[in-house]
Amino acid sequence: MTAPRAGKAAVHGDVHRPEDHVIVLFGATGDLAKRKLLPGLFHLAAAGLLPRKYRIIGTSPTQFAISTDEFRDRAKQSAQEFCVTKPSHEADCWEEFCQRLSFAPSDPGDYGPLVAEVAKAEKEIGGAVRRLFHLAIPPDAFISVVHDLGDSGLATKVSRVIIEKPFGTDLKSAIALTDAVHAVFDESQIFRIDHFLGKESVENILAFRFANGLFEPVWTRSHIAYVQIDVPETLSIEGRANFYDQTGAYRDMVVTHLFQVLGFVAMEPPTALTAQPLRAEKLKVYESMRPIDVRHVVRGQYEGYRQEKGVAPDSETETMIAVRAEVDNWRWKGVPFFLRSGKSMGAGRQVITLGFHEPPLRMFKTHRKDIPDGRRNEIIIDFADPGSITTKFLAKEPGAEMTLGSEQMVFTYANSFAEAMALEATSGSSSTRCSATRPSLPLPTGSCGSGRSRSTCSPTRHRWRRTRQDHGDRSR
């Protein structure tokens, strides 16, 4: 496999381009659009994977609205900062992409300017044009926006809608949201997505497991002692208090991103790598999960969180969460799944670790300096861009003495396509669609979690895979 050069978009040769589109980004001035959507769309454009004719319209309520020129400037800054393909390296491609960007405000009950902008874009494209609406907005705005899409006539039988996680805040709100969306869109038009699943390295979990006879036979409780899914972030809430203080780390990360990744790790082989078989196998995993035991949950809150603008001074919202989950089926019974995430942590990473049972090692000598991470074999899947897979094992140290040392084999991605979601929605594919607490502990900003978060591993005498920052952490 030949990897594309750094800073260049991978061109996918004969890949069928989607039909002509008008793409409308709700929440176009927000953080998700800045970090993921606009950079991802530009990368797709540079790779030749967007439709031959398309327009991208950003929209937000009038109080947050900006001009088209300001929107284009923001998009360029976002792509320069967060995209693999830089506008400065692909000047011609950027100019062509930039000219297809525009902005129009949309207020509840008044979508007139947006309707006019969509009509203008479709006239410029000409012919049959499909509409795609991407709702990168807070959950409490979903129903209002979907309702207005229907009332304004923007939603048609051939349009599609992308709804970002979290899909509601609890079961009742998720059911209400489903009913509201179905009143406007058919299920085949709806893409409930989790952008973690668009990562090349997350999708490669399926290939790593099911395409290799070396690994699939040992992917069971007979060989695996524990699984960790660890996604700490160094970022704070970054001015998103209105959303985050009502959501918290559990809803923002665990029941969305981390549970989706858990589903990929724990699922049985699907009959095909298409939407319905994948969803069916993940659903079996979730149906096999035991209810979360609050004794195996630790919540924390970073110092200074309550002083963030928009956060309640007595907020109990957790910014760090550590959970022990269990999948009670024939493959995984007795294997703990440790999930952890948090804001303002001492290290940022996105790592899955599968630890194997230790064989008897009495006949071998080991020195701590030679095995700093212990004697257990591990598979470590780093799904932060660009991503890697590491297999850790023990081998004899050079010399006359039979002493073991830790060694590893590493596969590394040179590039990644986090923007796969937009491509799937424009093409109609859907393989990556988704279908009790304790008080928060105070955590120093920049720590790597509390000692109690590590105790979620203690019943099985396991510990979180550590980075250099963890070694210096002395938080509770």
Short mmCIF file of C-alpha atoms in Angstrom, two decimals:
data_model
loop_
_atom_site.label_atom_id
_atom_site.label_comp_id
_atom_site.label_asym_id
_atom_site.label_seq_id
_atom_site.Cartn_x
_atom_site.Cartn_y
_atom_site.Cartn_z
CA MET A 1 0.00 0.00 0.00
CA THR A 2 1.45 3.35 -1.02
CA ALA A 3 0.60 6.19 1.30
CA PRO A 4 -0.04 9.71 -0.03
CA ARG A 5 2.61 12.28 0.68
CA ALA A 6 2.16 14.44 3.74
CA GLY A 7 0.13 17.53 2.95
CA LYS A 8 -1.35 16.02 -0.23
CA ALA A 9 -4.84 14.66 -0.68
CA ALA A 10 -5.11 11.03 -1.71
CA VAL A 11 -6.77 10.84 -5.12
CA HIS A 12 -9.04 7.84 -5.39
CA GLY A 13 -8.79 7.20 -9.12
CA ASP A 14 -11.97 5.70 -10.48
CA VAL A 15 -14.13 6.16 -7.38
CA HIS A 16 -17.65 7.08 -8.48
CA ARG A 17 -18.40 10.70 -7.63
CA PRO A 18 -21.65 11.53 -5.83
CA GLU A 19 -24.40 13.31 -7.75
CA ASP A 20 -24.53 17.10 -7.73
CA HIS A 21 -25.23 18.53 -4.29
CA VAL A 22 -26.08 21.61 -2.27
CA ILE A 23 -24.65 20.99 1.21
CA VAL A 24 -26.06 23.13 4.04
CA LEU A 25 -24.04 23.28 7.28
CA PHE A 26 -26.13 24.26 10.29
CA GLY A 27 -23.83 25.47 13.07
CA ALA A 28 -21.26 26.56 10.49
CA THR A 29 -19.63 29.01 12.91
CA GLY A 30 -19.24 26.38 15.65
CA ASP A 31 -16.37 24.26 16.89
CA LEU A 32 -17.27 21.05 15.03
CA ALA A 33 -17.43 22.87 11.69
CA LYS A 34 -14.09 24.53 12.45
CA ARG A 35 -12.19 21.40 13.50
CA LYS A 36 -13.81 18.66 11.41
CA LEU A 37 -16.40 19.57 8.80
CA LEU A 38 -14.82 22.40 6.81
CA PRO A 39 -11.33 20.84 6.80
CA GLY A 40 -12.86 17.48 5.87
CA LEU A 41 -14.88 18.93 2.99
CA PHE A 42 -11.81 20.70 1.60
CA HIS A 43 -9.79 17.49 1.79
CA LEU A 44 -12.53 15.63 -0.09
CA ALA A 45 -12.54 18.39 -2.71
CA ALA A 46 -8.76 18.19 -3.12
CA ALA A 47 -8.98 14.41 -3.43
CA GLY A 48 -11.62 14.66 -6.14
CA LEU A 49 -14.27 12.95 -4.02
CA LEU A 50 -16.93 15.66 -3.86
CA PRO A 51 -19.55 15.96 -6.63
CA ARG A 52 -18.43 17.58 -9.87
CA LYS A 53 -20.89 20.38 -9.18
CA TYR A 54 -21.65 21.41 -5.62
CA ARG A 55 -22.21 24.37 -3.33
CA ILE A 56 -21.64 24.55 0.44
CA ILE A 57 -23.85 26.97 2.36
CA GLY A 58 -23.07 27.80 5.97
CA THR A 59 -25.92 28.93 8.19
CA SER A 60 -26.63 29.98 11.77
CA PRO A 61 -29.13 32.22 13.60
CA THR A 62 -28.85 35.91 12.76
CA GLN A 63 -27.14 36.72 16.07
CA PHE A 64 -24.21 34.49 15.03
CA ALA A 65 -24.38 35.14 11.28
CA ILE A 66 -21.36 36.26 9.25
CA SER A 67 -20.86 37.35 5.66
CA THR A 68 -19.88 35.01 2.85
CA ASP A 69 -16.39 36.55 2.74
CA GLU A 70 -15.99 36.02 6.49
CA PHE A 71 -17.19 32.43 6.11
CA ARG A 72 -14.61 31.80 3.40
CA ASP A 73 -11.87 33.30 5.57
CA ARG A 74 -12.89 31.08 8.50
CA ALA A 75 -12.94 28.03 6.26
CA LYS A 76 -9.44 28.79 5.00
CA GLN A 77 -8.13 29.25 8.52
CA SER A 78 -9.78 25.99 9.62
CA ALA A 79 -8.33 24.05 6.70
CA GLN A 80 -4.89 25.54 7.24
CA GLU A 81 -4.93 24.57 10.92
CA PHE A 82 -6.74 21.22 10.94
CA CYS A 83 -6.63 19.72 7.44
CA VAL A 84 -3.98 17.36 6.09
CA THR A 85 -4.25 19.19 2.77
CA LYS A 86 -3.25 22.82 3.31
CA PRO A 87 -4.74 25.67 1.25
CA SER A 88 -1.25 27.15 1.03
CA HIS A 89 -0.03 23.95 -0.69
CA GLU A 90 -3.06 23.57 -2.97
CA ALA A 91 -3.76 27.16 -3.99
CA ASP A 92 -5.66 26.36 -7.20
CA CYS A 93 -7.80 23.75 -5.49
CA TRP A 94 -8.53 26.11 -2.62
CA GLU A 95 -9.67 28.92 -4.91
CA GLU A 96 -12.07 26.57 -6.67
CA PHE A 97 -13.38 25.28 -3.32
CA CYS A 98 -13.62 28.76 -1.85
CA GLN A 99 -15.81 30.05 -4.67
CA ARG A 100 -18.37 27.36 -3.83
CA LEU A 101 -18.81 28.57 -0.25
CA SER A 102 -21.52 31.01 0.82
CA PHE A 103 -23.41 31.95 3.98
CA ALA A 104 -27.04 32.75 4.82
CA PRO A 105 -28.75 33.25 8.19
CA SER A 106 -31.64 31.05 9.38
CA ASP A 107 -33.81 31.92 12.37
CA PRO A 108 -36.54 29.74 13.90
CA GLY A 109 -39.64 30.26 11.80
CA ASP A 110 -37.78 32.41 9.26
CA TYR A 111 -35.72 30.46 6.73
CA GLY A 112 -36.32 32.97 3.94
CA PRO A 113 -32.67 33.98 3.39
CA LEU A 114 -31.53 30.34 3.49
CA VAL A 115 -34.25 29.22 1.08
CA ALA A 116 -33.19 31.97 -1.33
CA GLU A 117 -29.53 30.99 -1.08
CA VAL A 118 -30.29 27.31 -1.73
CA ALA A 119 -32.42 28.25 -4.77
CA LYS A 120 -29.59 30.43 -6.07
CA ALA A 121 -27.04 27.64 -5.63
CA GLU A 122 -29.24 25.10 -7.40
CA LYS A 123 -29.80 27.46 -10.30
CA GLU A 124 -26.03 27.95 -10.66
CA ILE A 125 -25.47 24.19 -10.67
CA GLY A 126 -28.36 23.41 -13.01
CA GLY A 127 -30.14 20.12 -13.55
CA ALA A 128 -31.11 17.67 -10.82
CA VAL A 129 -29.51 18.60 -7.49
CA ARG A 130 -29.70 16.72 -4.19
CA ARG A 131 -29.73 18.58 -0.86
CA LEU A 132 -27.74 17.49 2.19
CA PHE A 133 -28.34 19.13 5.59
CA HIS A 134 -25.66 18.65 8.25
CA LEU A 135 -26.90 19.54 11.75
CA ALA A 136 -23.76 20.38 13.74
CA ILE A 137 -25.85 22.00 16.47
CA PRO A 138 -26.78 21.36 20.14
CA PRO A 139 -29.28 18.52 20.71
CA ASP A 140 -31.99 20.84 22.00
CA ALA A 141 -32.08 22.59 18.60
CA PHE A 142 -32.54 19.46 16.47
CA ILE A 143 -36.34 19.31 16.57
CA SER A 144 -36.76 23.02 15.81
CA VAL A 145 -34.40 22.88 12.81
CA VAL A 146 -35.94 19.70 11.39
CA HIS A 147 -39.43 21.19 11.78
CA ASP A 148 -38.36 24.36 9.94
CA LEU A 149 -36.72 22.34 7.18
CA GLY A 150 -40.10 20.75 6.58
CA ASP A 151 -42.17 23.94 6.85
CA SER A 152 -39.83 25.92 4.59
CA GLY A 153 -39.94 23.31 1.84
CA LEU A 154 -36.19 22.75 1.95
CA ALA A 155 -36.68 19.10 2.92
CA THR A 156 -37.67 17.05 -0.12
CA LYS A 157 -38.03 13.34 -0.84
CA VAL A 158 -34.50 13.22 -2.28
CA SER A 159 -32.73 15.32 0.37
CA ARG A 160 -30.74 13.84 3.25
CA VAL A 161 -30.01 14.97 6.80
CA ILE A 162 -26.97 14.29 9.00
CA ILE A 163 -27.60 14.49 12.74
CA GLU A 164 -24.53 14.64 14.98
CA LYS A 165 -24.30 12.96 18.35
CA PRO A 166 -25.66 13.06 20.97
CA PHE A 167 -29.04 11.99 19.58
CA GLY A 168 -31.11 13.32 22.45
CA THR A 169 -30.11 13.46 26.09
CA ASP A 170 -31.97 10.36 27.34
CA LEU A 171 -34.31 7.64 26.04
CA LYS A 172 -37.41 9.84 26.20
CA SER A 173 -35.81 12.73 24.28
CA ALA A 174 -34.26 10.32 21.73
CA ILE A 175 -37.70 8.83 21.00
CA ALA A 176 -39.21 12.32 20.68
CA LEU A 177 -36.43 13.36 18.32
CA THR A 178 -36.89 10.23 16.21
CA ASP A 179 -40.62 10.96 15.89
CA ALA A 180 -39.95 14.59 14.94
CA VAL A 181 -37.37 13.65 12.29
CA HIS A 182 -39.61 10.92 10.84
CA ALA A 183 -42.37 13.50 10.40
CA VAL A 184 -40.14 15.23 7.82
CA PHE A 185 -37.65 12.63 6.57
CA ASP A 186 -37.89 8.95 5.73
CA GLU A 187 -35.50 6.71 7.67
CA SER A 188 -33.50 6.09 4.48
CA GLN A 189 -32.76 9.83 4.34
CA ILE A 190 -31.45 10.09 7.92
CA PHE A 191 -27.78 9.74 8.88
CA ARG A 192 -27.25 9.61 12.65
CA ILE A 193 -23.49 9.71 12.83
CA ASP A 194 -20.58 9.54 15.18
CA HIS A 195 -17.54 11.07 13.49
CA PHE A 196 -15.18 8.75 15.41
CA LEU A 197 -16.40 5.93 13.17
CA GLY A 198 -15.25 7.80 10.07
CA LYS A 199 -11.62 7.48 11.10
CA GLU A 200 -9.59 5.22 8.83
CA SER A 201 -7.91 3.70 11.87
CA VAL A 202 -11.24 2.85 13.57
CA GLU A 203 -12.59 1.18 10.42
CA ASN A 204 -9.31 -0.74 10.20
CA ILE A 205 -10.29 -2.54 13.42
CA LEU A 206 -12.64 -4.62 11.27
CA ALA A 207 -9.89 -5.45 8.77
CA PHE A 208 -7.36 -6.16 11.52
CA ARG A 209 -9.73 -8.59 13.25
CA PHE A 210 -11.63 -10.33 10.53
CA ALA A 211 -9.10 -10.40 7.67
CA ASN A 212 -6.26 -11.93 9.67
CA GLY A 213 -6.21 -15.52 10.90
CA LEU A 214 -3.38 -14.48 13.19
CA PHE A 215 -5.66 -12.33 15.38
CA GLU A 216 -9.32 -13.37 15.08
CA PRO A 217 -8.89 -16.75 16.86
CA VAL A 218 -7.42 -15.07 19.97
CA TRP A 219 -10.01 -12.25 20.08
CA THR A 220 -11.90 -13.94 22.94
CA ARG A 221 -12.09 -14.21 26.72
CA SER A 222 -9.88 -17.30 26.56
CA HIS A 223 -6.94 -15.13 25.55
CA ILE A 224 -7.85 -11.49 26.33
CA ALA A 225 -7.80 -10.38 29.97
CA TYR A 226 -9.08 -6.79 29.54
CA VAL A 227 -9.86 -4.08 27.01
CA GLN A 228 -9.22 -0.37 27.54
CA ILE A 229 -10.65 2.46 25.44
CA ASP A 230 -8.92 5.62 26.59
CA VAL A 231 -9.69 9.06 25.08
CA PRO A 232 -8.41 11.87 27.34
CA GLU A 233 -8.26 15.38 25.87
CA THR A 234 -5.97 18.28 26.72
CA LEU A 235 -8.60 20.78 25.53
CA SER A 236 -10.94 22.43 28.03
CA ILE A 237 -14.59 23.04 27.12
CA GLU A 238 -13.37 25.85 24.81
CA GLY A 239 -16.31 28.21 25.38
CA ARG A 240 -18.96 25.48 24.90
CA ALA A 241 -20.45 25.80 28.40
CA ASN A 242 -24.05 26.05 27.21
CA PHE A 243 -23.72 22.60 25.64
CA TYR A 244 -21.22 20.93 27.93
CA ASP A 245 -22.66 21.83 31.33
CA GLN A 246 -25.94 20.18 30.29
CA THR A 247 -24.17 17.15 28.86
CA GLY A 248 -20.99 16.16 30.71
CA ALA A 249 -18.26 13.70 29.77
CA TYR A 250 -20.45 10.59 30.07
CA ARG A 251 -23.05 11.73 27.53
CA ASP A 252 -20.56 13.65 25.38
CA MET A 253 -18.02 10.85 25.04
CA VAL A 254 -18.84 7.51 26.67
CA VAL A 255 -22.34 6.67 25.41
CA THR A 256 -21.48 8.06 21.98
CA HIS A 257 -17.86 7.76 20.83
CA LEU A 258 -16.56 5.16 23.29
CA PHE A 259 -19.56 2.82 23.13
CA GLN A 260 -19.41 2.93 19.32
CA VAL A 261 -15.74 1.96 19.41
CA LEU A 262 -16.54 -0.75 21.97
CA GLY A 263 -19.12 -2.10 19.53
CA PHE A 264 -16.50 -2.37 16.78
CA VAL A 265 -14.05 -4.13 19.11
CA ALA A 266 -16.55 -6.59 20.60
CA MET A 267 -18.90 -7.40 17.68
CA GLU A 268 -19.17 -10.76 15.97
CA PRO A 269 -18.24 -11.03 12.28
CA PRO A 270 -20.95 -9.33 10.16
CA THR A 271 -22.26 -11.01 7.03
CA ALA A 272 -21.13 -7.96 5.02
CA LEU A 273 -19.42 -4.64 5.71
CA THR A 274 -22.56 -2.66 4.94
CA ALA A 275 -24.86 -0.66 7.16
CA GLN A 276 -27.48 -3.17 8.27
CA PRO A 277 -25.18 -6.12 9.08
CA LEU A 278 -22.79 -3.85 11.00
CA ARG A 279 -25.62 -2.25 12.98
CA ALA A 280 -27.13 -5.65 13.74
CA GLU A 281 -23.88 -6.99 15.20
CA LYS A 282 -23.21 -3.85 17.25
CA LEU A 283 -26.77 -4.02 18.59
CA LYS A 284 -26.12 -7.56 19.82
CA VAL A 285 -23.12 -6.23 21.77
CA TYR A 286 -25.16 -3.46 23.39
CA GLU A 287 -27.96 -5.88 24.26
CA SER A 288 -25.37 -8.12 25.94
CA MET A 289 -23.91 -5.34 28.08
CA ARG A 290 -24.62 -5.46 31.80
CA PRO A 291 -26.06 -2.30 33.39
CA ILE A 292 -23.23 -0.02 34.50
CA ASP A 293 -22.48 -0.56 38.19
CA VAL A 294 -22.07 2.84 39.88
CA ARG A 295 -19.42 1.29 42.13
CA HIS A 296 -17.29 0.99 38.98
CA VAL A 297 -17.75 4.61 37.87
CA VAL A 298 -15.55 7.56 38.81
CA ARG A 299 -16.49 11.13 37.89
CA GLY A 300 -14.18 14.13 38.12
CA GLN A 301 -14.19 17.84 37.35
CA TYR A 302 -11.11 19.84 36.43
CA GLU A 303 -10.10 22.76 38.63
CA GLY A 304 -11.45 26.02 37.27
CA TYR A 305 -14.38 24.44 35.42
CA ARG A 306 -16.93 26.27 37.57
CA GLN A 307 -15.21 29.56 36.70
CA GLU A 308 -15.69 28.98 32.97
CA LYS A 309 -18.08 31.48 31.39
CA GLY A 310 -21.59 30.04 31.32
CA VAL A 311 -20.96 27.26 33.87
CA ALA A 312 -23.13 27.20 37.00
CA PRO A 313 -21.06 28.06 40.10
CA ASP A 314 -22.34 24.92 41.84
CA SER A 315 -22.14 22.66 38.77
CA GLU A 316 -21.74 18.93 39.43
CA THR A 317 -21.18 18.15 35.73
CA GLU A 318 -18.31 15.72 35.28
CA THR A 319 -15.47 16.65 32.92
CA MET A 320 -13.71 13.30 33.48
CA ILE A 321 -15.30 9.88 33.56
CA ALA A 322 -13.92 6.37 34.06
CA VAL A 323 -16.25 3.38 33.65
CA ARG A 324 -15.95 -0.37 33.85
CA ALA A 325 -18.35 -2.07 31.42
CA GLU A 326 -19.02 -5.76 30.84
CA VAL A 327 -20.30 -7.61 27.77
CA ASP A 328 -22.03 -10.75 29.03
CA ASN A 329 -21.89 -13.09 26.04
CA TRP A 330 -19.98 -16.22 25.03
CA ARG A 331 -17.04 -14.30 23.58
CA TRP A 332 -16.51 -11.71 26.31
CA LYS A 333 -17.97 -12.93 29.63
CA GLY A 334 -15.64 -11.95 32.46
CA VAL A 335 -13.53 -9.55 30.38
CA PRO A 336 -13.72 -5.98 31.74
CA PHE A 337 -13.94 -3.08 29.29
CA PHE A 338 -12.42 0.04 30.85
CA LEU A 339 -13.57 3.32 29.29
CA ARG A 340 -12.10 6.71 30.18
CA SER A 341 -12.31 10.25 28.83
CA GLY A 342 -11.97 13.78 30.12
CA LYS A 343 -11.24 17.43 29.40
CA SER A 344 -8.08 19.35 30.41
CA MET A 345 -6.16 16.14 30.99
CA GLY A 346 -2.39 15.88 31.05
CA ALA A 347 -2.20 13.97 27.76
CA GLY A 348 -4.35 13.68 24.68
CA ARG A 349 -4.73 10.29 23.01
CA GLN A 350 -7.26 7.93 21.44
CA VAL A 351 -6.15 4.41 22.24
CA ILE A 352 -7.63 0.91 22.43
CA THR A 353 -5.55 -1.58 24.41
CA LEU A 354 -6.22 -5.31 24.46
CA GLY A 355 -4.27 -7.07 27.21
CA PHE A 356 -3.66 -10.80 26.97
CA HIS A 357 -3.52 -13.34 29.78
CA GLU A 358 0.01 -13.99 31.04
CA PRO A 359 1.48 -17.45 30.57
CA PRO A 360 3.57 -18.96 33.39
CA LEU A 361 6.90 -17.10 33.33
CA ARG A 362 8.72 -18.56 36.35
CA MET A 363 11.53 -19.93 34.22
CA PHE A 364 12.41 -16.46 32.84
CA LYS A 365 14.29 -13.63 34.52
CA THR A 366 13.10 -10.08 34.00
CA HIS A 367 14.32 -6.66 35.09
CA ARG A 368 11.89 -3.78 35.60
CA LYS A 369 13.96 -1.48 33.41
CA ASP A 370 13.57 -3.92 30.50
CA ILE A 371 9.79 -4.26 30.87
CA PRO A 372 8.52 -0.81 32.04
CA ASP A 373 4.92 -1.64 31.02
CA GLY A 374 4.87 -5.06 32.66
CA ARG A 375 5.10 -8.59 31.27
CA ARG A 376 1.70 -8.76 29.60
CA ASN A 377 1.36 -8.98 25.80
CA GLU A 378 -0.80 -6.19 24.37
CA ILE A 379 -2.30 -5.01 21.11
CA ILE A 380 -2.49 -1.21 21.11
CA ILE A 381 -4.65 0.47 18.48
CA ASP A 382 -4.02 4.22 18.34
CA PHE A 383 -6.92 5.73 16.42
CA ALA A 384 -5.85 9.36 16.74
CA ASP A 385 -4.90 10.65 13.29
CA PRO A 386 -2.91 9.34 11.55
CA GLY A 387 -3.27 6.12 13.60
CA SER A 388 -1.20 3.02 14.30
CA ILE A 389 -1.38 -0.57 15.52
CA THR A 390 1.29 -1.86 17.92
CA THR A 391 1.81 -5.43 19.08
CA LYS A 392 3.84 -5.66 22.31
CA PHE A 393 5.54 -8.94 23.23
CA LEU A 394 8.45 -10.31 25.24
CA ALA A 395 11.73 -11.47 23.71
CA LYS A 396 15.14 -12.55 24.95
CA GLU A 397 17.55 -9.71 25.66
CA PRO A 398 20.93 -10.05 23.85
CA GLY A 399 23.58 -11.67 26.01
CA ALA A 400 24.51 -14.88 27.75
CA GLU A 401 21.69 -14.69 30.30
CA MET A 402 18.09 -15.72 29.45
CA THR A 403 16.47 -12.42 30.40
CA LEU A 404 13.26 -11.06 28.89
CA GLY A 405 12.74 -7.58 27.52
CA SER A 406 9.74 -5.82 26.00
CA GLU A 407 9.65 -5.50 22.20
CA GLN A 408 7.06 -4.31 19.72
CA MET A 409 5.97 -4.38 16.09
CA VAL A 410 4.25 -1.26 14.74
CA PHE A 411 2.05 -0.47 11.74
CA THR A 412 1.52 3.28 11.17
CA TYR A 413 -0.89 5.11 8.89
CA ALA A 414 0.64 7.93 6.87
CA ASN A 415 -2.74 9.51 6.24
CA SER A 416 -6.31 9.39 7.52
CA PHE A 417 -9.77 10.28 6.27
CA ALA A 418 -11.86 11.62 9.17
CA GLU A 419 -14.08 13.25 6.52
CA ALA A 420 -15.50 9.90 5.38
CA MET A 421 -18.88 10.79 6.92
CA ALA A 422 -19.62 13.58 4.44
CA LEU A 423 -18.59 11.34 1.54
CA GLU A 424 -20.89 8.55 2.75
CA ALA A 425 -23.84 10.90 3.17
CA THR A 426 -23.47 12.43 -0.30
CA SER A 427 -23.13 8.99 -1.88
CA GLY A 428 -25.91 7.43 0.19
CA SER A 429 -23.72 4.81 1.87
CA SER A 430 -24.26 4.29 5.58
CA SER A 431 -21.78 1.79 7.00
CA THR A 432 -20.75 4.15 9.83
CA ARG A 433 -24.18 5.41 10.92
CA CYS A 434 -25.31 4.91 14.50
CA SER A 435 -28.44 4.01 15.59
CA ALA A 436 -27.11 6.79 38.13
CA THR A 437 -24.06 8.97 39.22
CA ARG A 438 -21.73 9.95 42.05
CA PRO A 439 -20.33 13.41 42.91
CA SER A 440 -17.49 14.70 40.73
CA LEU A 441 -13.96 14.66 42.14
CA PRO A 442 -11.85 17.84 41.86
CA LEU A 443 -9.00 17.24 39.39
CA PRO A 444 -5.99 19.48 38.78
CA THR A 445 -6.02 20.88 35.25
CA GLY A 446 -3.53 18.92 33.17
CA SER A 447 -3.72 15.77 35.31
CA CYS A 448 -4.26 12.32 33.84
CA GLY A 449 -7.23 11.39 35.98
CA SER A 450 -7.65 10.49 39.59
CA GLY A 451 -6.31 7.62 41.60
CA ARG A 452 -9.92 6.47 41.92
CA SER A 453 -10.23 6.40 38.12
CA ARG A 454 -7.36 3.95 38.15
CA SER A 455 -9.25 1.97 40.81
CA THR A 456 -11.90 1.09 38.22
CA CYS A 457 -9.25 -1.40 37.08
CA SER A 458 -8.35 -2.62 40.56
CA PRO A 459 -10.80 -5.53 40.94
CA THR A 460 -8.91 -7.31 38.16
CA ARG A 461 -5.50 -5.89 39.12
CA HIS A 462 -5.15 -4.08 35.80
CA ARG A 463 -4.07 -0.47 35.29
CA TRP A 464 -4.51 2.16 32.64
CA ARG A 465 -1.87 2.20 29.92
CA ARG A 466 0.30 5.15 30.94
CA THR A 467 2.15 7.95 29.18
CA ARG A 468 5.08 9.93 30.52
CA GLN A 469 2.63 12.51 31.92
CA ASP A 470 0.88 9.78 33.94
CA HIS A 471 4.06 8.88 35.76
CA GLY A 472 4.24 12.38 37.23
CA ASP A 473 0.54 12.67 38.11
CA ARG A 474 -0.25 12.77 41.84
CA SER A 475 -3.92 13.77 41.64
CA ARG A 476 -6.41 11.88 43.77
#
